[in-house]
Amino acid sequence: MTLEDFMEEYKTLTPKSKALFDKALCSLPGGVSANIKYYEPYPIFMEKGKGAWLTDADGNRYVDYLGSYGPLILGHGHPAVNKAIESQLEDNGTLLYGTPHELECRFAQKIKELYPSIELLRYTNSGTEATLFTLRMAYAYTGKYKIGKFEGHYHGGYNQVLVSVNPDIASAGDIHNPTPLPESKGLEPYQLENTIILPFNDLEACTRILKENQHEMAAIIMEPIQSGYIPATKEFMRGIRKVTAELGILLIFDEVKTGFRAGLKGAQGLYDIKPDLTALGKVIGGGMPMGIVGGRKDIMMVTAPVKDSDVFDAGTGKRSSSRDVLFHSGTYNGHPLILRIGLAVIEVLEKEFDSVAARTGILKKELEKLFYAKGIRILTLGEATVFNYAITESEKILNYRDFQKSDFTTRKKIDFALFKEGIYNKPTNRYSLSTAHDDKIIDFTLEAFKKALQRI
Ligand SMILES: Cc1ncc(COP(=O)(O)O)c(C=O)c1O
């Protein structure tokens, strides 16, 4: 069957999603609330979730491997999450205080135990906000205003980092010296001058570029495991830590995906590397919007309010200059309900993380066997609870460009064939497992792949 045949099959399976999509087109640009949710011919509209399963508007049931792009590491509707939601209202009577509260400290303590590079932290409402604040901290701390960012790495939806996330390789220039390419319409042209693009897993080229820019570069920001499944080599990671420290450039780990996914202690635990600043998100909110920016005390203290820094004192002439303090505020920061859910998630993970990682490992191995038996060579990529696979003859995938060379047509055919077999993921996306993906679900998944591979 061709990819078009599989798409026709998809349309027969999901007519109500098509009707809802047509309706959505009348109110939302492109019919979606986030561009990432769109794919051809139209996305499936889900209605219910339970454990590892999602049910769509047509009543089709699927094992969910999207995990809402990562946060749902306990699956859908986990009792610990449900209980946290109910007891917040029962015990505390409200969702928000608008004041400091005890859980802000308790949650912070837990994060600091697991992520020793984080000496102080602040809460944000998303991963995007968390990485944004790491950059503002870096500018404020170093007095420099350029950043280094890796080709193919995603850090959220704002201007400084919307550069060379999914660049067209034909326009992306020399692999050792990538050209910054805008990831969006509407970026100010100067943005491309202030974001220097670095090649992932290429220490020699990175060292050269960092040395050339050391006097202007405040920090480099990186996904230690690109897109959650292309790991930095240990040697690269050690080298990057060393050279940034030597050159006075801060090292920021964006662990929004890898935090509580690549390991309970994140990628930094796995590599045993201490970044200067870290951004966390996704899993820590257990399905609710949440982020954390944390790191070295001397850097984090740039945002601490000092005497007379209350913005409402502006008219009294008493206020210390806003130049002295890094602005960080937000109505929902440290949201009591979300912190309660997040803490419940971490407590479950402390007991069950290893078994999710073990089952992910088994699924990867068994998939390799299935594909090989079918005469298709794949590389499985990723650490612990997240993986992806590439259909490729290459021995290694070390960066965005390597992954782009894999066979996306066959991959898409398999992904569309899998919808009919009851497996949900956005086509070509990585697989995120949860505590609900038990042995039965793994067996079901392998059977589904077997059938899909027979049909492609
Ligand atoms: C590595 C990374 N950083 C930042 C973000 C942005 O997080 P959010 O979508 O919560 O704003 C994401 C989201 O996918 C991410 O994967």
XYZ file of C-alpha atoms and ligand atoms in Angstrom:
472
model
C 0.000 0.000 0.000
C 1.129 3.566 -0.643
C 1.116 6.358 1.929
C -1.932 7.798 0.143
C -3.754 4.439 0.561
C -2.996 4.515 4.298
C -4.292 8.095 4.530
C -7.540 7.006 2.835
C -7.851 4.221 5.411
C -7.255 6.838 8.165
C -10.083 8.974 6.774
C -12.491 6.009 6.846
C -11.509 5.326 10.448
C -11.908 8.914 11.694
C -14.871 10.701 10.009
C -15.937 12.500 13.187
C -12.440 13.921 13.632
C -12.677 15.230 10.066
C -16.036 16.884 10.805
C -14.646 18.444 14.018
C -11.563 19.623 12.151
C -13.740 21.326 9.513
C -15.591 23.104 12.340
C -12.331 24.076 14.047
C -11.105 25.658 10.796
C -13.871 28.279 11.223
C -12.477 29.465 14.567
C -8.805 28.533 14.835
C -6.094 29.309 12.235
C -5.344 25.974 10.598
C -7.917 24.312 12.882
C -5.453 23.823 15.749
C -4.491 25.501 19.020
C -0.774 24.785 18.479
C 0.898 24.214 15.109
C 2.574 21.063 16.353
C -0.851 19.424 16.715
C -1.439 19.522 12.954
C -0.499 16.826 10.448
C -1.826 15.772 7.046
C -4.637 15.084 6.219
C -6.058 16.309 9.596
C -5.380 15.429 13.226
C -7.450 13.015 15.288
C -9.702 14.644 17.887
C -9.485 12.790 21.199
C -12.272 12.656 23.766
C -11.200 10.426 26.654
C -8.111 9.010 28.299
C -7.578 6.241 30.846
C -4.293 4.625 31.775
C -2.324 4.012 28.580
C -5.408 4.449 26.388
C -6.962 7.307 24.438
C -10.408 7.222 22.812
C -11.168 9.471 19.839
C -14.381 11.168 18.716
C -15.309 8.100 16.609
C -14.884 5.757 19.576
C -11.602 4.254 18.294
C -9.252 3.245 21.126
C -5.493 3.658 20.897
C -2.503 3.017 23.125
C -1.111 6.507 23.599
C 2.599 6.922 22.847
C 2.467 10.699 22.470
C 1.948 11.184 26.221
C 0.917 14.729 25.346
C 4.522 15.333 24.153
C 6.004 14.023 27.380
C 4.273 15.148 30.602
C 1.995 12.137 31.073
C 4.524 9.751 32.583
C 1.797 8.295 34.838
C -0.578 7.861 31.893
C -4.108 9.264 31.884
C -6.151 9.715 35.053
C -3.656 8.188 37.519
C -5.272 7.851 40.996
C -2.446 9.824 42.647
C -3.055 12.746 40.284
C -6.827 12.568 40.692
C -6.451 12.493 44.474
C -4.141 15.518 44.443
C -6.723 17.475 42.453
C -9.569 16.534 44.780
C -7.683 17.033 48.026
C -6.381 20.498 47.100
C -9.960 21.770 47.185
C -11.005 19.616 50.143
C -8.015 20.542 52.318
C -7.351 24.104 51.252
C -10.669 25.317 49.871
C -9.209 27.288 46.977
C -7.038 26.977 43.894
C -4.880 30.042 44.383
C -3.707 32.267 47.230
C -1.698 34.903 45.396
C 0.770 34.732 48.334
C 3.724 32.504 49.190
C 2.726 29.085 50.549
C 4.458 26.107 52.162
C 4.305 23.767 49.173
C 6.528 26.116 47.140
C 9.315 25.281 49.567
C 8.549 21.582 49.895
C 8.491 21.101 46.123
C 11.709 23.103 45.737
C 13.390 20.912 48.349
C 12.471 17.778 46.404
C 13.826 19.234 43.150
C 17.054 20.296 44.845
C 17.551 16.788 46.251
C 17.259 15.235 42.802
C 19.038 17.996 40.819
C 22.031 19.096 42.921
C 23.034 21.745 40.340
C 19.858 23.578 41.364
C 20.677 25.579 44.485
C 17.750 27.992 44.132
C 14.761 27.928 41.834
C 11.743 29.835 40.622
C 8.465 28.499 39.233
C 7.091 29.420 35.823
C 3.963 28.466 33.897
C 5.592 26.576 31.040
C 8.855 25.227 29.711
C 8.989 28.158 27.313
C 8.923 30.644 30.162
C 11.540 28.645 32.050
C 14.076 28.733 29.207
C 13.256 32.397 28.562
C 14.196 33.214 32.147
C 17.403 31.200 31.981
C 18.481 33.456 29.118
C 17.478 36.655 30.927
C 19.423 35.437 33.973
C 22.443 34.748 31.790
C 22.322 38.225 30.208
C 21.906 39.868 33.604
C 24.676 37.846 35.229
C 27.294 38.115 32.468
C 26.401 41.491 30.929
C 26.636 39.832 27.488
C 23.725 39.517 25.046
C 24.366 36.736 22.531
C 23.543 33.076 23.005
C 24.747 29.845 21.474
C 22.041 27.393 20.471
C 22.343 24.021 18.779
C 20.943 23.237 15.356
C 17.796 21.122 15.704
C 17.212 21.943 19.384
C 13.872 23.337 20.582
C 13.500 25.583 23.600
C 10.035 27.074 23.231
C 8.258 29.617 21.092
C 9.988 32.987 21.511
C 12.273 34.927 19.247
C 15.791 34.254 20.567
C 15.414 30.494 20.289
C 13.204 30.221 17.194
C 16.300 29.846 15.080
C 17.386 26.683 13.217
C 15.031 24.324 15.046
C 13.951 22.362 11.967
C 16.031 24.036 9.263
C 15.996 23.053 5.629
C 19.363 21.333 5.322
C 19.886 22.609 1.780
C 19.924 26.174 3.173
C 21.600 25.432 6.513
C 25.198 25.831 5.321
C 28.335 24.068 6.473
C 27.702 21.276 8.972
C 30.611 22.565 11.096
C 29.413 26.168 10.972
C 25.618 26.170 10.587
C 23.824 29.210 9.166
C 21.150 30.612 11.519
C 17.766 30.203 9.827
C 14.500 31.690 11.123
C 11.981 29.149 12.383
C 9.053 31.530 12.061
C 7.708 34.481 10.198
C 7.774 37.719 12.166
C 11.224 37.461 13.784
C 13.221 40.665 13.952
C 16.265 40.336 11.643
C 18.701 41.216 14.489
C 17.592 38.041 16.263
C 19.557 35.972 13.785
C 22.694 37.943 14.639
C 22.351 37.366 18.387
C 21.739 33.629 18.217
C 24.821 31.717 17.143
C 24.088 28.229 15.839
C 26.272 25.355 17.053
C 26.663 21.842 15.612
C 25.590 19.157 18.125
C 28.127 16.487 19.098
C 30.929 18.311 17.250
C 33.258 19.489 20.012
C 35.998 20.808 17.770
C 33.661 23.076 15.789
C 31.821 24.195 18.945
C 35.084 25.087 20.691
C 36.139 27.193 17.708
C 32.789 29.024 17.519
C 32.664 29.618 21.281
C 36.206 31.018 21.284
C 35.315 33.356 18.403
C 32.279 34.667 20.312
C 33.336 34.418 23.954
C 33.292 38.164 24.625
C 29.712 38.565 23.437
C 28.181 35.213 24.344
C 26.342 35.045 27.665
C 25.417 31.373 27.547
C 24.834 28.328 25.480
C 21.527 26.545 25.842
C 21.180 22.886 24.932
C 18.891 19.904 25.036
C 21.376 17.379 26.505
C 19.401 14.761 24.606
C 18.194 16.385 21.406
C 14.415 16.123 20.958
C 14.505 13.675 23.873
C 16.200 10.892 21.869
C 19.524 11.945 20.277
C 21.948 11.958 23.215
C 25.065 14.050 23.451
C 28.064 11.748 23.632
C 29.680 11.672 27.082
C 32.885 13.060 25.605
C 31.021 15.947 23.934
C 29.198 16.764 27.144
C 32.358 16.773 29.236
C 34.105 18.908 26.604
C 31.290 21.437 26.446
C 31.208 21.765 30.234
C 34.952 22.350 30.312
C 35.177 24.854 27.461
C 32.171 26.953 28.615
C 33.636 27.178 32.128
C 37.024 28.212 30.728
C 35.539 30.895 28.468
C 33.131 32.411 31.020
C 30.070 31.309 29.054
C 27.205 29.902 31.134
C 25.950 26.403 30.345
C 22.169 26.034 30.352
C 20.534 22.627 30.224
C 17.039 22.702 28.834
C 15.668 19.622 30.591
C 12.029 20.375 29.840
C 11.850 17.061 27.972
C 14.579 15.087 29.697
C 13.809 16.051 33.310
C 12.242 12.998 35.028
C 12.330 11.262 31.614
C 16.002 10.528 30.783
C 16.352 9.599 34.441
C 14.744 10.621 37.705
C 17.641 13.057 38.004
C 17.345 14.152 34.395
C 20.084 14.115 31.791
C 22.410 15.906 34.207
C 22.171 12.901 36.530
C 22.856 10.557 33.648
C 25.944 12.481 32.470
C 26.995 13.527 35.962
C 27.408 17.110 34.731
C 26.398 20.256 36.583
C 25.052 22.955 34.300
C 24.968 26.533 35.576
C 21.237 26.871 34.956
C 18.476 24.368 34.246
C 14.989 24.659 32.808
C 12.428 22.005 33.755
C 8.837 21.502 32.620
C 6.416 18.857 31.342
C 6.563 15.918 33.852
C 6.851 18.205 36.909
C 3.346 19.540 36.217
C 1.828 16.065 35.765
C -0.301 17.326 32.838
C -0.763 20.884 34.084
C 1.185 23.905 32.761
C 4.359 24.345 34.786
C 8.062 25.084 34.545
C 11.062 25.646 36.762
C 14.163 27.738 36.278
C 16.926 26.897 38.684
C 20.663 26.781 39.135
C 23.671 28.290 40.819
C 22.819 30.473 43.772
C 25.007 33.395 42.670
C 23.204 33.527 39.317
C 19.683 32.932 40.643
C 20.105 35.699 43.224
C 19.995 38.306 40.430
C 16.212 37.942 40.613
C 15.842 38.240 44.396
C 13.887 41.320 45.435
C 16.019 43.674 47.484
C 14.961 46.267 50.009
C 12.814 48.915 48.324
C 12.472 46.968 45.096
C 8.670 46.704 45.324
C 7.350 47.962 41.985
C 4.490 49.739 43.773
C 7.006 52.014 45.455
C 7.851 53.646 42.135
C 6.069 56.894 42.991
C 7.813 57.334 46.358
C 11.247 57.794 44.882
C 12.405 55.102 47.361
C 12.491 52.206 44.938
C 15.920 50.840 44.070
C 16.488 50.858 40.340
C 14.893 48.097 38.304
C 18.355 47.803 36.804
C 19.400 46.109 40.056
C 16.928 43.237 39.954
C 15.987 40.813 37.202
C 12.243 40.934 36.627
C 10.439 37.704 37.324
C 6.766 37.520 38.184
C 3.600 35.724 37.173
C 0.070 35.442 38.534
C 0.174 31.658 38.485
C 3.809 31.004 39.502
C 3.968 28.277 42.146
C 0.332 27.348 41.539
C -0.764 25.322 44.614
C -2.833 22.787 42.683
C -0.097 22.173 40.120
C 2.620 21.826 42.729
C 0.452 19.321 44.581
C -0.052 17.294 41.407
C 3.630 17.550 40.478
C 4.765 16.342 43.889
C 2.367 13.395 43.707
C 3.813 12.484 40.286
C 7.392 12.625 41.569
C 6.499 10.459 44.574
C 5.062 7.755 42.290
C 8.056 8.018 39.976
C 10.515 7.537 42.809
C 9.066 4.032 43.128
C 8.195 3.225 39.532
C 10.599 5.087 37.245
C 12.964 2.140 36.812
C 10.223 -0.193 35.657
C 9.018 2.313 33.017
C 12.599 2.608 31.778
C 13.008 -1.185 31.751
C 9.830 -1.731 29.723
C 10.905 1.003 27.283
C 14.181 -0.892 26.823
C 12.322 -4.132 26.132
C 10.030 -2.450 23.597
C 13.043 -0.972 21.777
C 14.824 -4.334 21.594
C 11.744 -6.233 20.439
C 10.993 -3.613 17.778
C 14.514 -3.925 16.422
C 13.976 -7.686 16.093
C 10.643 -7.209 14.329
C 12.045 -4.748 11.820
C 15.136 -6.856 11.132
C 12.930 -9.908 10.530
C 11.103 -7.836 7.941
C 14.424 -6.817 6.326
C 14.221 -3.195 7.482
C 17.241 -1.755 9.260
C 16.451 0.623 12.084
C 18.347 2.430 14.783
C 16.510 2.910 18.062
C 17.510 6.062 19.873
C 16.902 7.487 23.321
C 17.407 7.030 27.052
C 15.181 5.537 29.752
C 11.493 6.313 29.136
C 11.586 7.979 25.693
C 12.724 6.627 22.357
C 12.420 7.091 18.655
C 13.617 5.007 15.741
C 15.135 5.876 12.404
C 14.932 3.732 9.284
C 18.479 4.079 8.087
C 21.583 2.265 6.900
C 23.794 4.600 8.984
C 25.693 3.294 11.968
C 25.134 6.403 14.076
C 22.772 9.320 14.474
C 24.487 12.177 16.254
C 22.516 15.244 15.258
C 19.552 16.753 13.440
C 21.095 16.367 9.985
C 21.817 12.654 10.504
C 18.204 12.042 11.550
C 16.843 13.970 8.561
C 18.620 11.513 6.242
C 16.478 8.595 7.452
C 13.567 7.161 5.463
C 10.554 9.273 6.452
C 8.239 7.889 3.733
C 8.356 4.327 5.061
C 8.200 5.643 8.623
C 5.021 7.599 7.859
C 3.443 4.559 6.212
C 4.096 2.538 9.362
C 2.735 5.321 11.576
C -0.486 5.529 9.545
C -0.831 1.737 9.423
C -0.535 1.740 13.231
C -3.604 3.953 13.713
C -5.748 1.106 12.446
C -3.986 -1.314 14.796
C -4.780 0.879 17.821
C -1.517 2.756 18.335
C -1.558 6.540 18.624
C 1.324 8.892 18.057
C 1.818 11.912 15.900
C 3.450 10.526 12.730
C 7.270 10.402 13.015
C 7.160 11.584 16.637
C 9.139 10.012 19.482
C 7.552 7.430 21.816
C 7.002 8.424 25.458
C 6.044 5.613 27.823
C 4.258 5.789 31.167
C 3.709 3.682 34.269
C 0.463 2.549 32.593
C 2.385 0.933 29.707
C 2.527 -2.465 31.379
C 3.598 -5.820 29.926
C 0.191 -6.355 28.324
C 0.383 -2.983 26.581
C 3.892 -3.775 25.338
C 2.659 -7.114 23.914
C -0.297 -5.369 22.291
C 2.071 -2.794 20.763
C 4.416 -5.420 19.354
C 1.484 -7.298 17.823
C 0.254 -4.020 16.273
C 3.695 -3.325 14.779
C 3.819 -6.884 13.410
C 0.517 -6.351 11.598
C 1.487 -2.878 10.387
C 4.793 -4.123 9.020
C 3.012 -6.882 7.112
C 0.889 -4.270 5.348
C 3.433 -1.620 4.309
C 13.235 20.919 25.260
C 12.034 21.816 25.352
N 12.177 23.051 25.831
C 11.123 23.875 25.973
C 9.867 23.478 25.587
C 8.702 24.407 25.742
O 7.884 23.981 26.776
P 6.333 24.393 26.846
O 5.669 23.744 25.686
O 5.886 23.899 28.191
O 6.298 25.882 26.761
C 9.673 22.193 25.085
C 8.339 21.743 24.647
O 8.175 20.820 23.907
C 10.778 21.341 24.958
O 10.652 20.105 24.486
